Every structure is written in structure tokens, then in C-alpha cells.
PDB file of C-alpha atoms in Angstrom:
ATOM      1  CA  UNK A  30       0.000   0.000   0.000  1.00  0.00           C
ATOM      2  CA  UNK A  31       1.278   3.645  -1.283  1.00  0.00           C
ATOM      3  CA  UNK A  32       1.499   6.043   1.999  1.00  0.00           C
ATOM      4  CA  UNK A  33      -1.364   8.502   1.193  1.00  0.00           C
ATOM      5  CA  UNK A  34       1.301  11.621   2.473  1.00  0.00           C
ATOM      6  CA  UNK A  35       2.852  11.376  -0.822  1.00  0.00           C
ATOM      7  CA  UNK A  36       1.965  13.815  -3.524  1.00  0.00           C
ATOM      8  CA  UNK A  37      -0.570  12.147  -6.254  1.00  0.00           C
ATOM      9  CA  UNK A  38       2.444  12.319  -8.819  1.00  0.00           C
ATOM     10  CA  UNK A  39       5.074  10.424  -6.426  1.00  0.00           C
ATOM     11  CA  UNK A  40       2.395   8.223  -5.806  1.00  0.00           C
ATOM     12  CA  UNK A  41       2.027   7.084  -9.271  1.00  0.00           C
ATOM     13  CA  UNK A  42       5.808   6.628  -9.849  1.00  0.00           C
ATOM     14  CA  UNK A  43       6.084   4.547  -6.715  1.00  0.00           C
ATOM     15  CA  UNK A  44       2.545   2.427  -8.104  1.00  0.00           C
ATOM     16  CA  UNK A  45       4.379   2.046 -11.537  1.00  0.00           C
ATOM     17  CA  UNK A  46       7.986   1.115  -9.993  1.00  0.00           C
ATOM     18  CA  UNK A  47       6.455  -1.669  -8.044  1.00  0.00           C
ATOM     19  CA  UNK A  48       4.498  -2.958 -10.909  1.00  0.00           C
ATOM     20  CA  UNK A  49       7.980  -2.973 -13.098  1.00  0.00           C
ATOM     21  CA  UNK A  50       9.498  -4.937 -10.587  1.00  0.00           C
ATOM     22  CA  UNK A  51       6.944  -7.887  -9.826  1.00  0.00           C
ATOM     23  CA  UNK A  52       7.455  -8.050 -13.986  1.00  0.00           C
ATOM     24  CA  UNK A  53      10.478  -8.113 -13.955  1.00  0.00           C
ATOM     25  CA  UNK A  54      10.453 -10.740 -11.332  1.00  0.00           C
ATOM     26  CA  UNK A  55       7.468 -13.061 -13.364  1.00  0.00           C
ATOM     27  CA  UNK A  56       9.681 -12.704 -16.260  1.00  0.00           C
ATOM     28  CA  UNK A  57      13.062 -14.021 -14.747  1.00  0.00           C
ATOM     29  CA  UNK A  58      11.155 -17.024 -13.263  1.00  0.00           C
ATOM     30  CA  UNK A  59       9.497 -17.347 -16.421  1.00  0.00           C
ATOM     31  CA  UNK A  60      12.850 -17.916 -18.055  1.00  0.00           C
ATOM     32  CA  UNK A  61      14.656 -19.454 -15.409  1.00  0.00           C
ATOM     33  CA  UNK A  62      11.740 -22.156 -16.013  1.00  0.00           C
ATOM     34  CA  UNK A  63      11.850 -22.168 -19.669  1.00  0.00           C
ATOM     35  CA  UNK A  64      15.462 -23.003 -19.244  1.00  0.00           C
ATOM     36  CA  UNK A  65      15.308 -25.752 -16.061  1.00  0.00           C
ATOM     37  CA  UNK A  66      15.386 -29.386 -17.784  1.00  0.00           C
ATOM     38  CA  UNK A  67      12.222 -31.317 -17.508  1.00  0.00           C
ATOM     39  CA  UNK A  68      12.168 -33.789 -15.286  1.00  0.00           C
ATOM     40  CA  UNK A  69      10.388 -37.340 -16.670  1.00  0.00           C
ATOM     41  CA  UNK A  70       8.794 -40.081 -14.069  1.00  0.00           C
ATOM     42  CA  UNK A  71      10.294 -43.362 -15.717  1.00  0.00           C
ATOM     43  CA  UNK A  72       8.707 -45.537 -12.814  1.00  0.00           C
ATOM     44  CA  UNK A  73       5.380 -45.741 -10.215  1.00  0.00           C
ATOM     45  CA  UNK A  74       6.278 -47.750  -6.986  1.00  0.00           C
ATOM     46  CA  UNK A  75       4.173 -48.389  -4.205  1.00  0.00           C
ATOM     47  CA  UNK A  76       4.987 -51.090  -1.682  1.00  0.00           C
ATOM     48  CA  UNK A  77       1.881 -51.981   0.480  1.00  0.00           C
ATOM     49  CA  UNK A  78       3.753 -54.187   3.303  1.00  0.00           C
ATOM     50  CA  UNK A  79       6.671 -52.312   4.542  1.00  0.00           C
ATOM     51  CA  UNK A  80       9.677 -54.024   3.591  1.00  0.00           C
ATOM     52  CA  UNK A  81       8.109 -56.352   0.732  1.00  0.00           C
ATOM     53  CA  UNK A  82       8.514 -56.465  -2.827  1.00  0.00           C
ATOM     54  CA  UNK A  83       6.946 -53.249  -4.783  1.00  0.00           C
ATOM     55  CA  UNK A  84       3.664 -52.892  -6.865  1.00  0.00           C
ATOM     56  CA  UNK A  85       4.895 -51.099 -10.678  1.00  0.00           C
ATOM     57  CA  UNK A  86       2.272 -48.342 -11.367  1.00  0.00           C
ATOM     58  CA  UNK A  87       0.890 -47.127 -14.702  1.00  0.00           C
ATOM     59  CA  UNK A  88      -0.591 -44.944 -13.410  1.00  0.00           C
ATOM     60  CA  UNK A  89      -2.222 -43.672 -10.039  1.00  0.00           C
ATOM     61  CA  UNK A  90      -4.455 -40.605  -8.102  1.00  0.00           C
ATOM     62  CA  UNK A  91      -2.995 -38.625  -5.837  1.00  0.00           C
ATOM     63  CA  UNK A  92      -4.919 -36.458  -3.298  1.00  0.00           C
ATOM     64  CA  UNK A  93      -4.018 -33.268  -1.524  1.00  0.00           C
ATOM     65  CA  UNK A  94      -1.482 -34.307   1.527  1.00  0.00           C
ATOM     66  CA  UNK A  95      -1.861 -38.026   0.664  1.00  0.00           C
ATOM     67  CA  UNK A  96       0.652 -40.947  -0.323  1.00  0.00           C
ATOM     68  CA  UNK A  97       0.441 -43.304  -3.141  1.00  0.00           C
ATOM     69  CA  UNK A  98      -2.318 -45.495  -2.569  1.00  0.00           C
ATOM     70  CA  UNK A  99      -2.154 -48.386  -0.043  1.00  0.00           C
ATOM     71  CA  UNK A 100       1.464 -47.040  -0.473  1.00  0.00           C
ATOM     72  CA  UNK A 101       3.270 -48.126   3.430  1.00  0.00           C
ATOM     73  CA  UNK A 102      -0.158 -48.884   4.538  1.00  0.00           C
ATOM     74  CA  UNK A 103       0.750 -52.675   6.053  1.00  0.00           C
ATOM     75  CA  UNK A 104       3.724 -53.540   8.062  1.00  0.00           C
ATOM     76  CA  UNK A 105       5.061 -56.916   9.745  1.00  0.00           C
ATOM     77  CA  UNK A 106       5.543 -55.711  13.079  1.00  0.00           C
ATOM     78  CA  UNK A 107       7.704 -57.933  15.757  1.00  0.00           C
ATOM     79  CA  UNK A 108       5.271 -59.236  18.201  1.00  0.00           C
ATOM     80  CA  UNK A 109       7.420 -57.606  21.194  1.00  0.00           C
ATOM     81  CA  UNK A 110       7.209 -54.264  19.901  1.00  0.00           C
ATOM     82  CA  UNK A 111       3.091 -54.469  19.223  1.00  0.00           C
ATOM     83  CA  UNK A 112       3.005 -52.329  22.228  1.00  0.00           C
ATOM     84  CA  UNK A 113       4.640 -49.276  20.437  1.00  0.00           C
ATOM     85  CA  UNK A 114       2.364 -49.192  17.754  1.00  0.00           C
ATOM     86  CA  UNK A 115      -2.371 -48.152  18.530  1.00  0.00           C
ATOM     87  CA  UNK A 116      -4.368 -48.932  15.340  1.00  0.00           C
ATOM     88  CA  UNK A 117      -6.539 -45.844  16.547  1.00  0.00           C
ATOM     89  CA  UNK A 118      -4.367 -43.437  17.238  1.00  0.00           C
ATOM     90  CA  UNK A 119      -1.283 -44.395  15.360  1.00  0.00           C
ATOM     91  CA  UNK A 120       2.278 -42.440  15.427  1.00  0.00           C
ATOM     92  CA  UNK A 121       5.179 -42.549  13.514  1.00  0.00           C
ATOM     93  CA  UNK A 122       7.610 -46.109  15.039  1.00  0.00           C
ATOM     94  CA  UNK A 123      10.890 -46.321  14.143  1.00  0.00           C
ATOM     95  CA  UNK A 124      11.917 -49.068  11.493  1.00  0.00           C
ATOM     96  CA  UNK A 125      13.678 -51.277  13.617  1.00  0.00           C
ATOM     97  CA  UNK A 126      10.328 -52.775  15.056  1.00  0.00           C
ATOM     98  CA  UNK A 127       9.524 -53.837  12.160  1.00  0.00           C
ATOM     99  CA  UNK A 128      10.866 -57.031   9.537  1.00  0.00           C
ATOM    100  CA  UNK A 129      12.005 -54.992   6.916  1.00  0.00           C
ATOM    101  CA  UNK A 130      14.492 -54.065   4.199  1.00  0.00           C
ATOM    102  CA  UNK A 131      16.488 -52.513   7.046  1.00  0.00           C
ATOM    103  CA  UNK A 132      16.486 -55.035   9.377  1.00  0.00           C
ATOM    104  CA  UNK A 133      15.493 -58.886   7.322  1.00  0.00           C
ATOM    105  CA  UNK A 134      16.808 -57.522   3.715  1.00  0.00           C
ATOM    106  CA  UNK A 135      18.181 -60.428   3.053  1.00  0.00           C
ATOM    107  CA  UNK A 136      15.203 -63.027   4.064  1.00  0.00           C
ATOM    108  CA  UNK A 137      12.437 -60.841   2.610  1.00  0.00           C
ATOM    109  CA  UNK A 138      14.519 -60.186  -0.519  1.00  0.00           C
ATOM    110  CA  UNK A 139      13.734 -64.001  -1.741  1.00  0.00           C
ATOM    111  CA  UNK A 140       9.853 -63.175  -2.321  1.00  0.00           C
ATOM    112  CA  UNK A 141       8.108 -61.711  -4.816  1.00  0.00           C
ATOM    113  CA  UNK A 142       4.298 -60.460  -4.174  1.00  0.00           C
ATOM    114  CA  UNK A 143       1.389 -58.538  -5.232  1.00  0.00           C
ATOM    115  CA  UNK A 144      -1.119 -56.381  -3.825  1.00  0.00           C
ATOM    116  CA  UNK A 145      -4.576 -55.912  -4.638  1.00  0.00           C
ATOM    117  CA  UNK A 146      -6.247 -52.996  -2.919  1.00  0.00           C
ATOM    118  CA  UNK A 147      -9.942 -53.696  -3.384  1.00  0.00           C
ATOM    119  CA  UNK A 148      -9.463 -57.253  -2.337  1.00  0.00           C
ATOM    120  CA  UNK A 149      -6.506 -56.524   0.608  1.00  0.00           C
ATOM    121  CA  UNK A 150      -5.454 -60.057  -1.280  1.00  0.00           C
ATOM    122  CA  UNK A 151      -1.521 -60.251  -0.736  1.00  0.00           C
ATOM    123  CA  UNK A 152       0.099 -62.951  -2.917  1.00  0.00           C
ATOM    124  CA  UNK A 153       4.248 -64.261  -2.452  1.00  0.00           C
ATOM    125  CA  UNK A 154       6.059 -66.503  -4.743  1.00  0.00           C
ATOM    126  CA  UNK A 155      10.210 -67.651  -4.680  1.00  0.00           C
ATOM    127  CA  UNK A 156      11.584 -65.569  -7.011  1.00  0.00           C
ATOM    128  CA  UNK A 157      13.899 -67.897  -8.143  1.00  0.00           C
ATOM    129  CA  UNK A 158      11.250 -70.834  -8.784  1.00  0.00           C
ATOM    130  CA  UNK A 159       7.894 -68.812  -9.254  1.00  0.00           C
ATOM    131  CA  UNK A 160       6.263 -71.024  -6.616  1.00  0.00           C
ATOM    132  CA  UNK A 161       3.631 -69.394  -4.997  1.00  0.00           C
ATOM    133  CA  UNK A 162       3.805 -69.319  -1.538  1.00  0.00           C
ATOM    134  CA  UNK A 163       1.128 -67.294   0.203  1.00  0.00           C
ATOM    135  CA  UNK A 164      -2.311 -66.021  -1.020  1.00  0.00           C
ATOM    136  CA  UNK A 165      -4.314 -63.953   1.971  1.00  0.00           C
ATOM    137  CA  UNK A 166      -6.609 -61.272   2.088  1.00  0.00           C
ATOM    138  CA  UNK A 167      -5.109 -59.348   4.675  1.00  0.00           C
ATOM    139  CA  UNK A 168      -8.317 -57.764   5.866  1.00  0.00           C
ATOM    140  CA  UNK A 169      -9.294 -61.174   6.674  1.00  0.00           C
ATOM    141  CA  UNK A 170      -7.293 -63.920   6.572  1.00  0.00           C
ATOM    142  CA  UNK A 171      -4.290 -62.203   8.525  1.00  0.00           C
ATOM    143  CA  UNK A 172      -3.393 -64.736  10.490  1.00  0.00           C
ATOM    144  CA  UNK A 173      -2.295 -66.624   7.605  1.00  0.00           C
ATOM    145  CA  UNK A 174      -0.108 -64.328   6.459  1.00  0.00           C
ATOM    146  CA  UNK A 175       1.125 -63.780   9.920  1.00  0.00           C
ATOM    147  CA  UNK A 176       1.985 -67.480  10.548  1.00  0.00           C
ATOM    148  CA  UNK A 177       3.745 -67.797   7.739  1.00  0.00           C
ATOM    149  CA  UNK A 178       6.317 -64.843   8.002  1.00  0.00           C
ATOM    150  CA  UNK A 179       6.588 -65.942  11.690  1.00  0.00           C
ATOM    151  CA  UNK A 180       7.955 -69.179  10.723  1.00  0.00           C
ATOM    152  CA  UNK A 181       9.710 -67.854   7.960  1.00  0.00           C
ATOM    153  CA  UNK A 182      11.689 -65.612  10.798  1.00  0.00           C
ATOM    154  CA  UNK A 183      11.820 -67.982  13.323  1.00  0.00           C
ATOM    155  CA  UNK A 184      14.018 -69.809  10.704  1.00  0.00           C
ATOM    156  CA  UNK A 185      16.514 -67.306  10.846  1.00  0.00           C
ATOM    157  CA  UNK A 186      19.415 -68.269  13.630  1.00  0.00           C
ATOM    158  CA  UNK A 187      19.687 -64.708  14.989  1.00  0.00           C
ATOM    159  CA  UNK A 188      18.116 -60.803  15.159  1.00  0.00           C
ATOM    160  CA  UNK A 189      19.588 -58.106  16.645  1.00  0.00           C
ATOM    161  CA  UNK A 190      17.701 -56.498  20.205  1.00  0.00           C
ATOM    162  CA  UNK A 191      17.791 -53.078  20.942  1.00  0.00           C
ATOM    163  CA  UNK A 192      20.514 -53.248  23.731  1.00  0.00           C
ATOM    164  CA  UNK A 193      23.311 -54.743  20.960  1.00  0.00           C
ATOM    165  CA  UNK A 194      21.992 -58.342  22.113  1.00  0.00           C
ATOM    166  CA  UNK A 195      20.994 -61.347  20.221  1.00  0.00           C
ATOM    167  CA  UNK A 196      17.995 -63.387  20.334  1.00  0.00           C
ATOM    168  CA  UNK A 197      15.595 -65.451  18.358  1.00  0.00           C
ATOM    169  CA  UNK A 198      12.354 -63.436  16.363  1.00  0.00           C
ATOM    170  CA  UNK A 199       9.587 -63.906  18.868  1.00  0.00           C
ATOM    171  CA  UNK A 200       6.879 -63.912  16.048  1.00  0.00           C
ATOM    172  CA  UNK A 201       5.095 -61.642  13.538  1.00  0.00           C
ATOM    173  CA  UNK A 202       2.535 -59.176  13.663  1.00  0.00           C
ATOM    174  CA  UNK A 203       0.905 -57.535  10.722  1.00  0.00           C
ATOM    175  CA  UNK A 204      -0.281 -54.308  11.217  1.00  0.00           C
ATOM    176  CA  UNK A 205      -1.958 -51.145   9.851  1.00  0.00           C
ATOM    177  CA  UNK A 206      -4.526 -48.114  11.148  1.00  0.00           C
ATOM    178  CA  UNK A 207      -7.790 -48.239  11.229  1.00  0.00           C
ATOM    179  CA  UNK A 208      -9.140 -47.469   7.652  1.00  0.00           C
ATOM    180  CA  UNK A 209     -10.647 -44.194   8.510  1.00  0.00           C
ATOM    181  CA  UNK A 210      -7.685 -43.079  10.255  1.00  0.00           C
ATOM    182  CA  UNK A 211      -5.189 -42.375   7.102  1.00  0.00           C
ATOM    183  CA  UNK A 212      -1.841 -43.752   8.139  1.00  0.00           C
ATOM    184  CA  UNK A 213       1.502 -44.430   6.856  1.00  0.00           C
ATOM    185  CA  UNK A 214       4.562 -46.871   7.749  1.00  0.00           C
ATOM    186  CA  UNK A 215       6.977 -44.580   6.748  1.00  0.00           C
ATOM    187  CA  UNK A 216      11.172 -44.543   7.428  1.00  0.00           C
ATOM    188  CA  UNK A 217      10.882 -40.744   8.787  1.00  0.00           C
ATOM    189  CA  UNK A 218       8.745 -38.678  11.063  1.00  0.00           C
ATOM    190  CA  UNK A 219       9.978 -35.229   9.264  1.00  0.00           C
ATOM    191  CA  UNK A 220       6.354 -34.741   8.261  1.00  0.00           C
ATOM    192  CA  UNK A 221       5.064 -35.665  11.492  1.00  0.00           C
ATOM    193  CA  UNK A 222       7.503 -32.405  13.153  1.00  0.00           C
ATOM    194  CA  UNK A 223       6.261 -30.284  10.100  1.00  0.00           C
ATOM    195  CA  UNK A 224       2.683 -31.295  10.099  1.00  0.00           C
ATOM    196  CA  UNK A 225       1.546 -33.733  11.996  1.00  0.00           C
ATOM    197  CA  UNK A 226       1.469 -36.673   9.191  1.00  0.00           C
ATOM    198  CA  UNK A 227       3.276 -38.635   8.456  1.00  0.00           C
ATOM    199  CA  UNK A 228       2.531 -39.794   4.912  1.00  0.00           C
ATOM    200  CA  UNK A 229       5.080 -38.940   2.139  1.00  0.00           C
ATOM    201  CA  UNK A 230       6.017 -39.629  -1.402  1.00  0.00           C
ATOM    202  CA  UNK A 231       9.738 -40.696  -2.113  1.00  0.00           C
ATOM    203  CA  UNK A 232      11.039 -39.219  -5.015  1.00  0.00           C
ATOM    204  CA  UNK A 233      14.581 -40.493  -6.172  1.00  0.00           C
ATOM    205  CA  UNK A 234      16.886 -38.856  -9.502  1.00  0.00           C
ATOM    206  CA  UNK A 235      18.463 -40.930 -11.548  1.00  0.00           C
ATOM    207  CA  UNK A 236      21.432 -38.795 -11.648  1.00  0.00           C
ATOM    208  CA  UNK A 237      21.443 -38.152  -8.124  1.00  0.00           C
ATOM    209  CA  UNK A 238      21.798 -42.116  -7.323  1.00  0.00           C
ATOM    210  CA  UNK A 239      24.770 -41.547 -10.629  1.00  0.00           C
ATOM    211  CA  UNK A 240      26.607 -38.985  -8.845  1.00  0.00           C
ATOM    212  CA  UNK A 241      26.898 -40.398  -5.522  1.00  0.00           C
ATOM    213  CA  UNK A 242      28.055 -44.258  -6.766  1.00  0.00           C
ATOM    214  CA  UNK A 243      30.745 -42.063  -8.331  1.00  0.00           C
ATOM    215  CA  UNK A 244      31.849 -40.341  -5.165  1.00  0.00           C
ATOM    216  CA  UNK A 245      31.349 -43.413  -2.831  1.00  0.00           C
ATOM    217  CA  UNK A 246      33.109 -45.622  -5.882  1.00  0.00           C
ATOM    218  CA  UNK A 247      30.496 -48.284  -5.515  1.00  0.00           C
ATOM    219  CA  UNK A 248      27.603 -49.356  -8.143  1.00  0.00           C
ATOM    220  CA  UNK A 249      24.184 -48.894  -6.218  1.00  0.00           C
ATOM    221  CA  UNK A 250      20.925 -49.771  -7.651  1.00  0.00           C
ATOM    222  CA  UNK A 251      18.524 -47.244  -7.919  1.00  0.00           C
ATOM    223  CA  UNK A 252      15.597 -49.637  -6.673  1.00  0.00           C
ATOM    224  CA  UNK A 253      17.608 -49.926  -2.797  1.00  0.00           C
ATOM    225  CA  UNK A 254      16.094 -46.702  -2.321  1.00  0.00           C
ATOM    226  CA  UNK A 255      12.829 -48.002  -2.293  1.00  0.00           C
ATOM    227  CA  UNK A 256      11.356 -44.763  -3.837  1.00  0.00           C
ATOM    228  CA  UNK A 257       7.622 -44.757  -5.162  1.00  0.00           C
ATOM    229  CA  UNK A 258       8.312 -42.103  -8.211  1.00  0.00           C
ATOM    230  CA  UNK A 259      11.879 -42.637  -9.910  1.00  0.00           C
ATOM    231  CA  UNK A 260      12.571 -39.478 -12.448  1.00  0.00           C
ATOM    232  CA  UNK A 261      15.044 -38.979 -15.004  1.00  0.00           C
ATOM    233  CA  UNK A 262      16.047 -35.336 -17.114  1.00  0.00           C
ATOM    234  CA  UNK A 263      17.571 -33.144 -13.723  1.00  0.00           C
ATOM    235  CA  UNK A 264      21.010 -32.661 -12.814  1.00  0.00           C
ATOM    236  CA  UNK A 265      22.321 -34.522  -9.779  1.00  0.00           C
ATOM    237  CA  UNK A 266      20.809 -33.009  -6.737  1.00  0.00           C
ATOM    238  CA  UNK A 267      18.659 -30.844  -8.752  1.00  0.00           C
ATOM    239  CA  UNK A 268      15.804 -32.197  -6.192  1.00  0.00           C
ATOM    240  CA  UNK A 269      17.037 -30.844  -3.320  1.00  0.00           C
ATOM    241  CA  UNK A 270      16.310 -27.457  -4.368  1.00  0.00           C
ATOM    242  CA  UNK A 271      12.586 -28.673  -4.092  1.00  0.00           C
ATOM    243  CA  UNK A 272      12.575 -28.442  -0.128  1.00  0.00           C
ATOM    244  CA  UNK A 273       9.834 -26.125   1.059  1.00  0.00           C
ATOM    245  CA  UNK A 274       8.550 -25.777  -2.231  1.00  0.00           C
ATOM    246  CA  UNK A 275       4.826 -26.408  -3.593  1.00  0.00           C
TER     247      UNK A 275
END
């Protein structure tokens, strides 16, 4: 707002010199975006369980503040951490209560499976063989599912505890919110500090994954990042100029 003690005139030029300026300013970011590279989604993943294989995408709806559907919305929970985690008023719990890529890469890493959200149907098949292995609909048959990864862990000779410790899996829990209270397994509780949810979308470059293999001298696959949208076209950390941004 122009201070009304100004004379009319001086008024004007100080209207007209704020107008030049906001142009001016539309006109460089104009530019500046005609000359920033495009950036091109080359894959859609959304993993359902936390720490299973992912779902490939076509195609999907996003809404305002959500995730990718179903995206994080399961997890396999270690029965003596079931305590950390209330279906009806459910917080952000840190990845190491869980069986996942973190903490049973290696184990889970043998499956392949689909999700089906209409049905909650969760297949799993030996990659290696293609024999199918599970078939559950998690909204009902859980327990299945549940037995079966608790064998499959109790299998395993050792887990880590909290303390540094080593013990045998106690058992499997699979677990998710109640459906009208939007939830998300996620690896960080940023968006729970900024906002109070916790649901995200993981967004990894192509060239960013390029440049750091180079500087850590080792050849990483893109797909250990577990991100749900993988884009190609942007320099090398062009992404993190994105923080704060909408």
C-alpha cells in the first residue's frame, strides 16, 4: 500500500515502480523455467507391506497431503514391539520394530508379491522358482499371512535387540490403522515435526543415485532406495532445491 502523504504524482511513480518490478520478477522465473530441464517419471512404486517387494504403477491418483495409494499402509511388526504401535491413534515407530528391508533384507529379498487394494489379497512366490507361496486377504485372513512370516523368521538363527543383544524373532505381527484413520509406515517422522502426518512420497533422480556411486566408488541400484516415483532429465541433486517448495 502507497502512503497517502505522498503527492498524487510520487504516488504514481512509486505504483508504476512496483508494478515494473513484480514483472520483472514473473519474467526471470518465467525464463529461469523455460530453461530448467524437464524432469520425466520413468517408474510408479508403491509397496503396500513395509519391507516387501513393490507394486509397478501405470498410473495412479494422488490427493491433496496423501501418499500413493495403499502405499506403506501394512507392516510386519515384531510381536514384542506391538506395544509401540495403537491402530486408533497411530504415530510414527521407528523401522527397527519392524521385519524390513532394514532389518530382514536379506530373508524378505527371496519373495516376490502382489497387492490388490480392493481385495486386501496379498500374494508371495520364490523368485527364483515362481512357486507361490502365500495367497491372503489381509483384511481377513491375517493370520495366515502372519503365521507364515513368523515361521519364515523364526528360521533365521539370529536378530539383533535393541541393547546390541541377540535373540531369536519372537513372532510376527501384521499391522496397519484403522481405515478411517489415514496412516503411513513410513522410514521418517519429518512430516510428522512439520505437520503432523506422516505420509510422504519418495522421489529419487536418476542422476542423483549416478553422482553419488561415483563419489562413494560403488555401483548402487537405484531400486535400494525403495522410492515410489523414480525421475530422469535433472542434474544430480537438482531435487534438493525442491525443499519447502509447492
Amino acid at each position: 500500500m502507497v502512503s497517502s502523504w505522498l503527492p498524487a504524482d510520487s504516488r504514481w511513480k512509486v505504483t508504476a515502480a512496483a508494478l515494473a518490478v513484480g514483472l520483472l520478477a514473473f519474467l526471470a522465473e518465467k525464463q529461469r523455467r523455460k530453461r530448467s530441464p524437464k524432469a520425466v517419471v520413468t517408474d510408479i512404486h508403491r509397496f503396500a507391506v513395509k519391507g516387501l517387494e513393490r507394486d509397478s504403477l501405470q498410473s495412479c491418483k494422488l490427493g491433496v497431503g496423501c501418499s500413493l495409494p495403499s502405499d506403506r499402509t501394512w507392516a510386519l511388526m515384531r510381536v514384542d514391539k506391538t506395544g509401540e504401535f495403537d491402530d486408533n491413534s497411530p504415530q510414527w515407530v521407528h523401522k527397527m520394530s519392524f521385519f524390513a528391508a532394514c532389518s530382514a533384507g536379506r530373508l524378505l529379498a527371496q519373495f516376490g508379491t502382489a497387492y490388490d487394494d480392493e481385495s486386501t489379497k496379498l500374494r508371495i512366490w520364490e523368485k527364483i522358482t515362481g512357486a507361490q507361496l502365500l495367497e491372503a486377504r489381509l483384511d481377513t485372513e491375517r493370520s495366515l499371512a502372519e503365521q507364515f512370516f513368523t515361521d519364515l523368521v523364526q528360521k533365521e538363527e539370529l536378530t539383533f535387540n535393541d541393547d546390541g543383544g541377540i535373540s531369536r524373532p519372537q513372532g510376527v505381527r501384521i499391522v496397519r490403522a484403522l481405515p478411517e484413520k489415514p496412516f503411513q509406515f513410513g522410514n521418517t517422522n519429518s512430516g510428522m515435526k512439520a505437520s503432523g502426518n506422516v505420509r510422504t512420497i519418495h522421489i529419487v533422480n536418476a542422476a542423483t543415485v549416478r553422482a553419488l556411486c561415483r563419489a562413494c566408488g560403488e555401483d548402487i541400484d537405484i531400486l535400494r532406495f525403495r522410492g515410489n516415483l523414480l525421475i530422469a532429465g535433472l542434474p544430480a541433486w537438482e531435487e534438493f532445491s525442491w525443499v519447502g517448495r509447492t
